[in-house]
Short mmCIF file of N, CA and C in Angstrom, two decimals:
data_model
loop_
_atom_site.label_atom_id
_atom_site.label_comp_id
_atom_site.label_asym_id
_atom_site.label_seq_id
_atom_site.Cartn_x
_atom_site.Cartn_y
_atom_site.Cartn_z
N UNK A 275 -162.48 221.94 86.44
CA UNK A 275 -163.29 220.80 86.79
C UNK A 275 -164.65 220.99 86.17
N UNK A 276 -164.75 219.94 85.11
CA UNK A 276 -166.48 219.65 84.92
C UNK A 276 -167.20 219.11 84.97
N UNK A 277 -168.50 219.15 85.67
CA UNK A 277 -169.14 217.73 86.18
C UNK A 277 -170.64 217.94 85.13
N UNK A 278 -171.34 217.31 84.84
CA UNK A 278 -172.28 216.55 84.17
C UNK A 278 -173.38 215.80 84.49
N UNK A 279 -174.70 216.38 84.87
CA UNK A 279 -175.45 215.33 85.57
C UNK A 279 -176.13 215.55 84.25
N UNK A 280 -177.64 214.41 84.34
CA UNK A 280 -178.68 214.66 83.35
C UNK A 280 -179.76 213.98 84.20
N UNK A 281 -180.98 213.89 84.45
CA UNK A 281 -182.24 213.69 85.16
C UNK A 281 -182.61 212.48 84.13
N UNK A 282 -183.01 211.54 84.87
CA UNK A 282 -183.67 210.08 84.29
C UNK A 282 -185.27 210.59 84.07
N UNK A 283 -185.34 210.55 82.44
CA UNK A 283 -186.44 210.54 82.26
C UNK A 283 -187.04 211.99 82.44
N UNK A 284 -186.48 213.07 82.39
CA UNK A 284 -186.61 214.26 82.84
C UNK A 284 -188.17 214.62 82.70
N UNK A 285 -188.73 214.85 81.41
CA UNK A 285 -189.92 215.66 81.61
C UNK A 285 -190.92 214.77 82.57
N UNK A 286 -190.85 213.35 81.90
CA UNK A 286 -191.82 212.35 82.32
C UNK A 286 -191.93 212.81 84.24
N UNK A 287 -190.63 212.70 84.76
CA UNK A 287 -190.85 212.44 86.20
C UNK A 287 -190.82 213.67 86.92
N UNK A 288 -191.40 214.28 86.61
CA UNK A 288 -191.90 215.80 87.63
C UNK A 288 -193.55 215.41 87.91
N UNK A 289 -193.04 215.18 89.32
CA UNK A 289 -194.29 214.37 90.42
C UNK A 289 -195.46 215.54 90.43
N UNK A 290 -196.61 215.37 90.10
CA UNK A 290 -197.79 216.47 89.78
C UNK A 290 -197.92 217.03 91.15
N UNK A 291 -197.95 216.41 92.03
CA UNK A 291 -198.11 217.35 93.57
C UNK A 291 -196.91 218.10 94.10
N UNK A 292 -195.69 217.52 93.61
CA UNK A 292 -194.92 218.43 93.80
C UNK A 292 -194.78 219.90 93.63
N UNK A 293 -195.26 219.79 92.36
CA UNK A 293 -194.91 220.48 90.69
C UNK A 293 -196.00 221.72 91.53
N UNK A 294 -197.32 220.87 92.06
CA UNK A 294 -198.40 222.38 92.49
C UNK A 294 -197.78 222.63 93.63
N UNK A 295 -197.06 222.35 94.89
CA UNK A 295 -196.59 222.72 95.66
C UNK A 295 -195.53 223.75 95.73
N UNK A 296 -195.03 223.39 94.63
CA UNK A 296 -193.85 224.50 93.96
C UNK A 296 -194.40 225.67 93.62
N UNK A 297 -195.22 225.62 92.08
CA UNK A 297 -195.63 226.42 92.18
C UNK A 297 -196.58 227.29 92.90
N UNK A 298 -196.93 227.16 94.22
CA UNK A 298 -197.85 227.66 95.18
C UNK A 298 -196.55 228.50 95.91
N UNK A 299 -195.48 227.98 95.90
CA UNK A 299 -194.69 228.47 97.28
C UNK A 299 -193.88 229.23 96.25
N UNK A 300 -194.26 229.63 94.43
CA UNK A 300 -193.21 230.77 94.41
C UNK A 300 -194.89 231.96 93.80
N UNK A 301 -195.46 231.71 94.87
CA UNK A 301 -197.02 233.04 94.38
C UNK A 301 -197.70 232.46 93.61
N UNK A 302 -198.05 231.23 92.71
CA UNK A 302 -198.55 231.17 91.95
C UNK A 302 -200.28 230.38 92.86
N UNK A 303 -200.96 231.25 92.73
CA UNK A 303 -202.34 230.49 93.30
C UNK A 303 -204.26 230.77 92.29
N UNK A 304 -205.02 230.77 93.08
CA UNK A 304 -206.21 231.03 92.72
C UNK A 304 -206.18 230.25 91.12
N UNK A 305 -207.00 230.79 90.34
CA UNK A 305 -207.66 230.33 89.43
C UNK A 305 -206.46 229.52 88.86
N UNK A 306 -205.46 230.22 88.13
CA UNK A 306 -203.94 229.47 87.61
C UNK A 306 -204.10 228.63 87.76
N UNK A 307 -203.73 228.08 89.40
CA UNK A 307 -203.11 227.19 90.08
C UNK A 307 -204.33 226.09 89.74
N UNK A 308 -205.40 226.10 90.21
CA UNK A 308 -206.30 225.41 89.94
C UNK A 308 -206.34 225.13 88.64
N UNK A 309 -206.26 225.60 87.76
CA UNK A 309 -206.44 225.66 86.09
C UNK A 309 -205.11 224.36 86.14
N UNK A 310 -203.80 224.70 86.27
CA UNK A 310 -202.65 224.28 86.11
C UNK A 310 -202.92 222.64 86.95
N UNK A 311 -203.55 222.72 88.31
CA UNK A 311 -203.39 221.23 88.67
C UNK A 311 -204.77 220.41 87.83
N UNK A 312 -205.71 221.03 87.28
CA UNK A 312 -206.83 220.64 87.02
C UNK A 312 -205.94 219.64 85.28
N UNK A 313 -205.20 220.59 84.63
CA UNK A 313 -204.45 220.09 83.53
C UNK A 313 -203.83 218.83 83.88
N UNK A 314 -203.18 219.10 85.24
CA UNK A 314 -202.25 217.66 85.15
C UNK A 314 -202.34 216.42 85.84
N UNK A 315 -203.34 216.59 86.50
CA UNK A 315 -203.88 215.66 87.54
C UNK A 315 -205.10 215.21 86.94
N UNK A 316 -205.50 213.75 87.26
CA UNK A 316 -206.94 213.22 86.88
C UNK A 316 -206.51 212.86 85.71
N UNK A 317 -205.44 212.86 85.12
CA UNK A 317 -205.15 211.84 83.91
C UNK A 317 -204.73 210.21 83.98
N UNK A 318 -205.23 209.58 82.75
CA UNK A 318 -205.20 208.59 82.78
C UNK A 318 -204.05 208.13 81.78
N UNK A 319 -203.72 206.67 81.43
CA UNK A 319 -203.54 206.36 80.42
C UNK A 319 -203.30 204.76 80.24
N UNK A 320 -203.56 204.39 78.84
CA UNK A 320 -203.29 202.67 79.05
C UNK A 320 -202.42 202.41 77.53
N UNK A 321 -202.43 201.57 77.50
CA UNK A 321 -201.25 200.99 76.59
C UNK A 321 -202.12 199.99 75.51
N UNK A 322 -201.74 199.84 74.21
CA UNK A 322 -202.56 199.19 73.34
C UNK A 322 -201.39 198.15 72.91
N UNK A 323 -201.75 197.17 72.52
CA UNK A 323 -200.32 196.23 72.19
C UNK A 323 -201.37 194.56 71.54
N UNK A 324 -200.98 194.80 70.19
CA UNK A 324 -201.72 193.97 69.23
C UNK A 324 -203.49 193.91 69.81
N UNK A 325 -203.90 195.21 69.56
CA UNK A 325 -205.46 195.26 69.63
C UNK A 325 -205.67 194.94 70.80
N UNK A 326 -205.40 195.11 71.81
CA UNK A 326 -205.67 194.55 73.63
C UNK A 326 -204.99 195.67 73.90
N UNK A 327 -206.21 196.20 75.01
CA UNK A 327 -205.77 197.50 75.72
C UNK A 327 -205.63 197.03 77.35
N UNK A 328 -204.47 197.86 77.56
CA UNK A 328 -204.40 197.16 79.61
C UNK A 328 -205.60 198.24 79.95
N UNK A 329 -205.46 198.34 81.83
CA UNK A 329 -206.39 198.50 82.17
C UNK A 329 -205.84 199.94 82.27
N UNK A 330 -206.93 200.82 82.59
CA UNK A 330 -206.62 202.23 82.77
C UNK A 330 -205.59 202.84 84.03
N UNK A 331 -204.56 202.82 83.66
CA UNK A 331 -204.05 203.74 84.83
C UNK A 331 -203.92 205.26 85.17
N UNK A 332 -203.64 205.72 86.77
CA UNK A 332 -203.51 207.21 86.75
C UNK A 332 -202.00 207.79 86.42
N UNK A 333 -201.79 208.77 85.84
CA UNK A 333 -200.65 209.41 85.41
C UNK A 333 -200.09 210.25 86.76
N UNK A 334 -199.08 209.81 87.52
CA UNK A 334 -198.73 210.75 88.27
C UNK A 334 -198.02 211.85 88.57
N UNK A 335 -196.70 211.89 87.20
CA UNK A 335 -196.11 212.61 87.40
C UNK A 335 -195.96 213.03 85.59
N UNK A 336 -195.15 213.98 85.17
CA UNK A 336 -194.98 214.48 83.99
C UNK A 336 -195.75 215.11 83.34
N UNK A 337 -195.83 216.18 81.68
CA UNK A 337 -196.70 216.79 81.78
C UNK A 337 -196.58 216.36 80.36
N UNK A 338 -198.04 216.87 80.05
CA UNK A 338 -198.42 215.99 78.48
C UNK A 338 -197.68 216.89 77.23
N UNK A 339 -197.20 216.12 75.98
CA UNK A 339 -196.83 216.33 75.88
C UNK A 339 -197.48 217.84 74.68
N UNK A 340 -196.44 218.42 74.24
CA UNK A 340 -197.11 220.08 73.11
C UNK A 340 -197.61 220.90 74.22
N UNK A 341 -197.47 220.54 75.71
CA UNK A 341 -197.61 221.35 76.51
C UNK A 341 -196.85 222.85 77.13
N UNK A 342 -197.10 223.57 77.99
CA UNK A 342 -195.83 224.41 78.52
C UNK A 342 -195.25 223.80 79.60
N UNK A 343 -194.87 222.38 78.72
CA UNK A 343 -193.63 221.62 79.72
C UNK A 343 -191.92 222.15 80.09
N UNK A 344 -191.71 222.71 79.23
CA UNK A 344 -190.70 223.70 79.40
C UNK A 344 -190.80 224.70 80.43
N UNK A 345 -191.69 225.57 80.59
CA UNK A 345 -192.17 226.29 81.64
C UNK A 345 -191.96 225.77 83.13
N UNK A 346 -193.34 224.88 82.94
CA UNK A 346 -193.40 224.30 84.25
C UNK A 346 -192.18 223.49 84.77
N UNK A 347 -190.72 222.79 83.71
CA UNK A 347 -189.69 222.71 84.66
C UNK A 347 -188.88 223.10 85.15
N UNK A 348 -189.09 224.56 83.96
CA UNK A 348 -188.17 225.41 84.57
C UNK A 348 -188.27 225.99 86.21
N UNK A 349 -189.64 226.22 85.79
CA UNK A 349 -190.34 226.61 87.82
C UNK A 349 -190.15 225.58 88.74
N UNK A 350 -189.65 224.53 88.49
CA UNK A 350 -189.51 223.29 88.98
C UNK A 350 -187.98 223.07 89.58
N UNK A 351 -186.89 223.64 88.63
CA UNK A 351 -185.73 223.37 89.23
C UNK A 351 -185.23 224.27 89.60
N UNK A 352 -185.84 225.37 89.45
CA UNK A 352 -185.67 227.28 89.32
C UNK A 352 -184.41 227.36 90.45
N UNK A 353 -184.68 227.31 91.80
CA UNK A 353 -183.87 227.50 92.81
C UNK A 353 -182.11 226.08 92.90
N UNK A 354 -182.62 225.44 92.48
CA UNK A 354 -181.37 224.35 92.50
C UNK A 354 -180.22 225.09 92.20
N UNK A 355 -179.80 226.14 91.42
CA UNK A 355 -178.73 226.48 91.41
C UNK A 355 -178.03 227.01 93.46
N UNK A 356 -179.20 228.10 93.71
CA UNK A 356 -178.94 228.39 95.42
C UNK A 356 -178.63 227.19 96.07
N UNK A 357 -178.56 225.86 95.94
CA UNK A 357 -178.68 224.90 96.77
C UNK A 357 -177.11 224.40 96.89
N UNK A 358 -176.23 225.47 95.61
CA UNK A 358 -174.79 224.76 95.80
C UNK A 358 -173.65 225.98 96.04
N UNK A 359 -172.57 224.96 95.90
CA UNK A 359 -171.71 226.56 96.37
C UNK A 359 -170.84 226.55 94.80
N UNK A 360 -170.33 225.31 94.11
CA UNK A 360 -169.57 225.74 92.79
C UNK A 360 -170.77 226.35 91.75
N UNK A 361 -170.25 226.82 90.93
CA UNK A 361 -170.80 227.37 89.90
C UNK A 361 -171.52 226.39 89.15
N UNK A 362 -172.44 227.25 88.42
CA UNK A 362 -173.76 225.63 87.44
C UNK A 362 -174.39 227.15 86.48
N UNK A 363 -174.34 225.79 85.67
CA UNK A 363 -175.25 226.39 84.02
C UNK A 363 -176.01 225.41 84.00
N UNK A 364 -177.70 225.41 83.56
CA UNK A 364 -178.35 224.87 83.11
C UNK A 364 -178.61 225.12 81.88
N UNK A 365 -179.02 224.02 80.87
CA UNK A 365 -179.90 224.50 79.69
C UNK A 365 -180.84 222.93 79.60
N UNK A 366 -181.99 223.74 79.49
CA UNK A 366 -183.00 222.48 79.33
C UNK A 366 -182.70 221.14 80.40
N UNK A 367 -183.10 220.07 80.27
CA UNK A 367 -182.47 219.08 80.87
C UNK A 367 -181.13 218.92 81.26
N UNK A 368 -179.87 219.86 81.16
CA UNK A 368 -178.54 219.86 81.10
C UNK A 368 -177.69 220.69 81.78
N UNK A 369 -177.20 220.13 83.31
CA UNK A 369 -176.55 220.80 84.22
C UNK A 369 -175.30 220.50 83.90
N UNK A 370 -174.47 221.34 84.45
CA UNK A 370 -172.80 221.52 84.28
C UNK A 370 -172.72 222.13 86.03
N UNK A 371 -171.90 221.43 86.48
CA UNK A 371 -171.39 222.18 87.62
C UNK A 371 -169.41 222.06 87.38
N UNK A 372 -168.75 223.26 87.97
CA UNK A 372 -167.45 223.49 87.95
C UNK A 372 -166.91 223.94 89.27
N UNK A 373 -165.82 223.64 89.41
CA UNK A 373 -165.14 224.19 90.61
C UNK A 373 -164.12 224.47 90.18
N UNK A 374 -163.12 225.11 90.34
CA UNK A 374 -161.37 225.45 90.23
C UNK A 374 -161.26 224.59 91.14
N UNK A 375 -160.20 223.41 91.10
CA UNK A 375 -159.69 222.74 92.11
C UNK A 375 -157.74 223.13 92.53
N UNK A 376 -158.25 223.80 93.54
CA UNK A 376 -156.53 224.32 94.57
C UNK A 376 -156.21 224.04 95.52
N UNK A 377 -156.75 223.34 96.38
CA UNK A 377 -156.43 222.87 97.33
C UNK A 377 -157.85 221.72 98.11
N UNK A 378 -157.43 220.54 98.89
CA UNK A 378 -158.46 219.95 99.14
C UNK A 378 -160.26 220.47 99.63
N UNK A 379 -159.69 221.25 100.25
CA UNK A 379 -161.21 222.11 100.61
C UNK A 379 -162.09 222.20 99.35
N UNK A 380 -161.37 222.69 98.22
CA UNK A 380 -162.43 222.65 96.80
C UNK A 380 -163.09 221.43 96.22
N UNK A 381 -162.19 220.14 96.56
CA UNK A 381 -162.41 218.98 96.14
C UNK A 381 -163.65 218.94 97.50
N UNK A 382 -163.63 219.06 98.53
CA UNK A 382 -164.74 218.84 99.54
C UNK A 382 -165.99 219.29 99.51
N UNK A 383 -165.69 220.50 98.76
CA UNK A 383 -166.93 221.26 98.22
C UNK A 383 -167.61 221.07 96.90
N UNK A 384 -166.56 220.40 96.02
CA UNK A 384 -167.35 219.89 94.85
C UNK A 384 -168.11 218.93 95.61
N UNK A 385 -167.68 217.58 96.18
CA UNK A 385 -167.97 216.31 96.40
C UNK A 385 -169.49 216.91 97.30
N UNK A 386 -168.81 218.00 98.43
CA UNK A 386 -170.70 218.11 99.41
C UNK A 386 -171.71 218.98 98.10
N UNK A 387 -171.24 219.84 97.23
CA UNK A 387 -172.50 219.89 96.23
C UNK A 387 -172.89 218.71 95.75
N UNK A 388 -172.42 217.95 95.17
CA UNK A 388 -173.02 216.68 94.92
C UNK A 388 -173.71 216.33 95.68
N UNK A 389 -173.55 215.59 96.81
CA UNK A 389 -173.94 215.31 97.76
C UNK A 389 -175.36 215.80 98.06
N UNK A 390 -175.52 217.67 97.82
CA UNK A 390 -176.50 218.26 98.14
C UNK A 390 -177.59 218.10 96.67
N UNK A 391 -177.25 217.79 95.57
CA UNK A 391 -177.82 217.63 94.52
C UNK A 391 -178.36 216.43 94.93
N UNK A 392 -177.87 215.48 95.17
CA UNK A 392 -178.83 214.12 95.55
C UNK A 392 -179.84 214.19 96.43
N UNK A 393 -179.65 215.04 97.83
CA UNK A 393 -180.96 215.46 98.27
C UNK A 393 -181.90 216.61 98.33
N UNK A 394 -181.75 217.16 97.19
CA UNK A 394 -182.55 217.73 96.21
C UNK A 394 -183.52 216.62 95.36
N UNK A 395 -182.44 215.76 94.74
CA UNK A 395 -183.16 215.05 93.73
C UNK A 395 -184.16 214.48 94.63
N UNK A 396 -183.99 213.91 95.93
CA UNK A 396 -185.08 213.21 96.81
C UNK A 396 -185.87 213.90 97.84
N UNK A 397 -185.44 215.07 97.84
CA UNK A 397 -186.17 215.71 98.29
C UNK A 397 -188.09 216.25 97.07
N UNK A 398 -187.46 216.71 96.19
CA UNK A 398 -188.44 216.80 94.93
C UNK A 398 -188.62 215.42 94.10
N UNK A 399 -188.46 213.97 94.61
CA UNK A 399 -188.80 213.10 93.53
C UNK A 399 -188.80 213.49 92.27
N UNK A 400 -187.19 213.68 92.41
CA UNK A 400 -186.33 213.50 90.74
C UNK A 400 -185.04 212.56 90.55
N UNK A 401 -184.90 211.93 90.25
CA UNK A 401 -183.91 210.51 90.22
C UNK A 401 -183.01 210.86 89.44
N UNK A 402 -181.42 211.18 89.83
CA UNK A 402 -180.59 211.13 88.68
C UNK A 402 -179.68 209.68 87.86
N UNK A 403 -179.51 209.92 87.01
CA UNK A 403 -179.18 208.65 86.05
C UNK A 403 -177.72 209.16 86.25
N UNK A 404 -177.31 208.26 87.25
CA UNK A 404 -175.85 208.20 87.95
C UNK A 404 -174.90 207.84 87.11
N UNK A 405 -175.21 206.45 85.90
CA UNK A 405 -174.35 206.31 84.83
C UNK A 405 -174.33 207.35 83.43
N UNK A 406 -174.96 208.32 83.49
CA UNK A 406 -174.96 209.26 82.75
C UNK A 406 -174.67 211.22 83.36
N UNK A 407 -174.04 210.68 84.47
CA UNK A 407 -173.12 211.54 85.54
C UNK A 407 -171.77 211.33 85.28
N UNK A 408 -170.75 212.36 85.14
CA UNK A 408 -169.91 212.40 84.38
C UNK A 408 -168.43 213.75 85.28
N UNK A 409 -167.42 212.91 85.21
CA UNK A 409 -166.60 213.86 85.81
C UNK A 409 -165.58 214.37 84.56
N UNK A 410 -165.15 215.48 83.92
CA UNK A 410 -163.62 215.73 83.27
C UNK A 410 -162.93 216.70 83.97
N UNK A 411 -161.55 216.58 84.24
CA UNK A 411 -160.59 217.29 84.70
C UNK A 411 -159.75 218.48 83.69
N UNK A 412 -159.94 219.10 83.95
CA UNK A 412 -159.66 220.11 82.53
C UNK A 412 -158.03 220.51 83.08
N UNK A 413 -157.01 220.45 82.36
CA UNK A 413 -155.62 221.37 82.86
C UNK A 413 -155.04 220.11 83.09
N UNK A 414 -154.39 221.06 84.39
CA UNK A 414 -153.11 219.85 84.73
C UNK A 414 -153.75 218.98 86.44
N UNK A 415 -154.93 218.77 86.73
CA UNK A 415 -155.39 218.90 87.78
C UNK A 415 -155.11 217.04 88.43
N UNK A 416 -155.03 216.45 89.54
CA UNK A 416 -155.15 215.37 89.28
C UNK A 416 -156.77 215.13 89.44
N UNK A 417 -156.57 213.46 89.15
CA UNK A 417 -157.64 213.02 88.85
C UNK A 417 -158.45 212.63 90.16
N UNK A 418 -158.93 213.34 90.91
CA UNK A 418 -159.64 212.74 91.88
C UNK A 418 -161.05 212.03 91.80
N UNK A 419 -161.06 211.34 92.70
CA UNK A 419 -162.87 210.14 92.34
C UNK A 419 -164.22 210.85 93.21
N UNK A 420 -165.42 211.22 92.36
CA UNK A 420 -165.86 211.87 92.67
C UNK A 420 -167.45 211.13 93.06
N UNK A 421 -168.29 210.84 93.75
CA UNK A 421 -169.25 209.69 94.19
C UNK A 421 -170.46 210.76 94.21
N UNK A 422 -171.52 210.01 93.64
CA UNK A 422 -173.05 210.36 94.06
C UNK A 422 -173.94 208.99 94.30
N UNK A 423 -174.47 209.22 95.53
CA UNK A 423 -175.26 208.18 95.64
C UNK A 423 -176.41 207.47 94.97
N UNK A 424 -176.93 206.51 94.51
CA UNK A 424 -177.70 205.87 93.32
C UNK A 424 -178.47 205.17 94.12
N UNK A 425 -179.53 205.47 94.68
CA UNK A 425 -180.01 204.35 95.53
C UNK A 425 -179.51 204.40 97.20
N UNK A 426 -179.47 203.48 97.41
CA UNK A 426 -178.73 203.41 98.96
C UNK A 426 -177.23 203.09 99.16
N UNK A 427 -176.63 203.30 97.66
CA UNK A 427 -175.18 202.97 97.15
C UNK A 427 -174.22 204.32 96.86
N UNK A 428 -173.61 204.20 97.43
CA UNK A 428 -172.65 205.66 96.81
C UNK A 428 -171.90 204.96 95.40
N UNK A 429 -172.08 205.22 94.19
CA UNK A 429 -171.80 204.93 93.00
C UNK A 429 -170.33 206.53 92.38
N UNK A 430 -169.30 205.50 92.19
CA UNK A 430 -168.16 206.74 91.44
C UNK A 430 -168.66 206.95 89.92
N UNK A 431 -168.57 208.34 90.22
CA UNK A 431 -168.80 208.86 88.62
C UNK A 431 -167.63 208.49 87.72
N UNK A 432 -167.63 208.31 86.31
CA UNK A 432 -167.38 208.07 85.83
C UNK A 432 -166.31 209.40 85.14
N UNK A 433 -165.27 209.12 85.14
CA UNK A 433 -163.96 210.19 84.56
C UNK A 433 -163.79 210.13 83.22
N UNK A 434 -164.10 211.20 82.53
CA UNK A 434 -164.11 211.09 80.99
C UNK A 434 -162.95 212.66 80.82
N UNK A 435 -162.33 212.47 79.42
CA UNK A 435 -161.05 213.22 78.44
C UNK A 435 -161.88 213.72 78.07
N UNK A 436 -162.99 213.43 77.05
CA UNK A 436 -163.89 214.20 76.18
C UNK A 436 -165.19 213.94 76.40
N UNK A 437 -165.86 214.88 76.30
CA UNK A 437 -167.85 214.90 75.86
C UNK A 437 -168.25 215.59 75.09
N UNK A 438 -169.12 215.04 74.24
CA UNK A 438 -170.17 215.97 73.56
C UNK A 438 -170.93 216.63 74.00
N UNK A 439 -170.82 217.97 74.01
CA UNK A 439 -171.85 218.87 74.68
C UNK A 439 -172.59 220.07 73.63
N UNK A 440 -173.90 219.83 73.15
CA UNK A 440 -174.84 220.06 72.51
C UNK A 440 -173.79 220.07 71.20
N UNK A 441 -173.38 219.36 70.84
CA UNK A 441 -172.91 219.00 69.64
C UNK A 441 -171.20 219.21 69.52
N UNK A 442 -170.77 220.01 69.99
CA UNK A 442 -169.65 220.62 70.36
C UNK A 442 -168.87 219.61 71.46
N UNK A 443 -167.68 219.02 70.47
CA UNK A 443 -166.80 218.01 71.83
C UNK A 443 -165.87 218.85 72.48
N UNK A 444 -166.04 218.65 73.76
CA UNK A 444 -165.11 219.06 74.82
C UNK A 444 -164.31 218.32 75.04
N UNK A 445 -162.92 218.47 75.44
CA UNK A 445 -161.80 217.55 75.63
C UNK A 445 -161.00 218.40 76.90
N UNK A 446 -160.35 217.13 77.89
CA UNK A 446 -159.90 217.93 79.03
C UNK A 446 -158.58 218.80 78.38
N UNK A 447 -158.05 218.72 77.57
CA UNK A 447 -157.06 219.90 77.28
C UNK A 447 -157.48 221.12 76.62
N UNK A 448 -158.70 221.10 76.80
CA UNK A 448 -159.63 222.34 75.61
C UNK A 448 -159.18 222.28 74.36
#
């Protein structure tokens, strides 16, 4: 079993108070910390569109960019793997979670990690892009329907044979 999430908008939406709250609660304080929220907070930005500029707004979440935005999301999603019970690889923006499916209990436990990934995502104001959530069944497994909620909607993921994964297509028969 392979499942597939990806974060809407990933770097952009890492909420700046979160982001210092996080990093406060894994040691990171004094000057840093201050240095680090002083970087990402108190920014502005406006939009130019045929010589007319809107009005100034505040930037609330995301980090600019040529920054150590990489860093800071990594410290950001650091623990999400502890939050489940199947197995997960991250790379960059790009989770994989798997289960061996043998009997219903595994299918219950894929479906409550999910489940627990969504309140994660709302717990840290991070939104996942539910149509770019992705189920394949690898083997001889059946096809069971696998749901994450999108809103106040429980939305079925979508069952795919093959994906491209960092360039490399995967297909459920390997």
């Amino acid at each position: 079993m392979l499942f597939t999430w990806i974060i809407e908008r990933l770097f952009d939406s890492v909420p700046h108070r979160r982001l210092i709250e996080k990093l406060r609660s894994i040691g990171i304080n004094g000057n840093l910390l201050e240095w680090l929220n002083s970087f990402l907070t108190s920014r502005t930005m406006r939009v130019c569109l045929r010589g007319t500029f809107s009005e100034l707004m505040e930037v609330l979440s995301g980090v600019p960019q040529g920054s150590m935005l990489p860093l800071l999301f990594l410290l950001y999603v650091n623990e999400l793997p502890e939050c489940i019970k199947c197995d997960m690889i991250m790379f960059a923006d790009d989770t994989k979670l798997w289960c061996k499916i043998t009997k219903d209990e595994d299918r219950c436990i894929l479906q409550d990690d999910l489940d627990k990934l969504k309140t994660w995502s709302s717990t840290w104001q991070f939104k996942f892009n539910t149509d770019k959530c992705k189920i394949m069944h690898i083997g001889h497994s059946i096809g069971t329907k696998y749901y994450m909620n999108d809103g106040s909607e429980k939305k079925e993921l979508q069952s795919v044979h093959q994906e491209r994964d960092l360039g490399v297509i995967i297909t459920s028969n390997l």
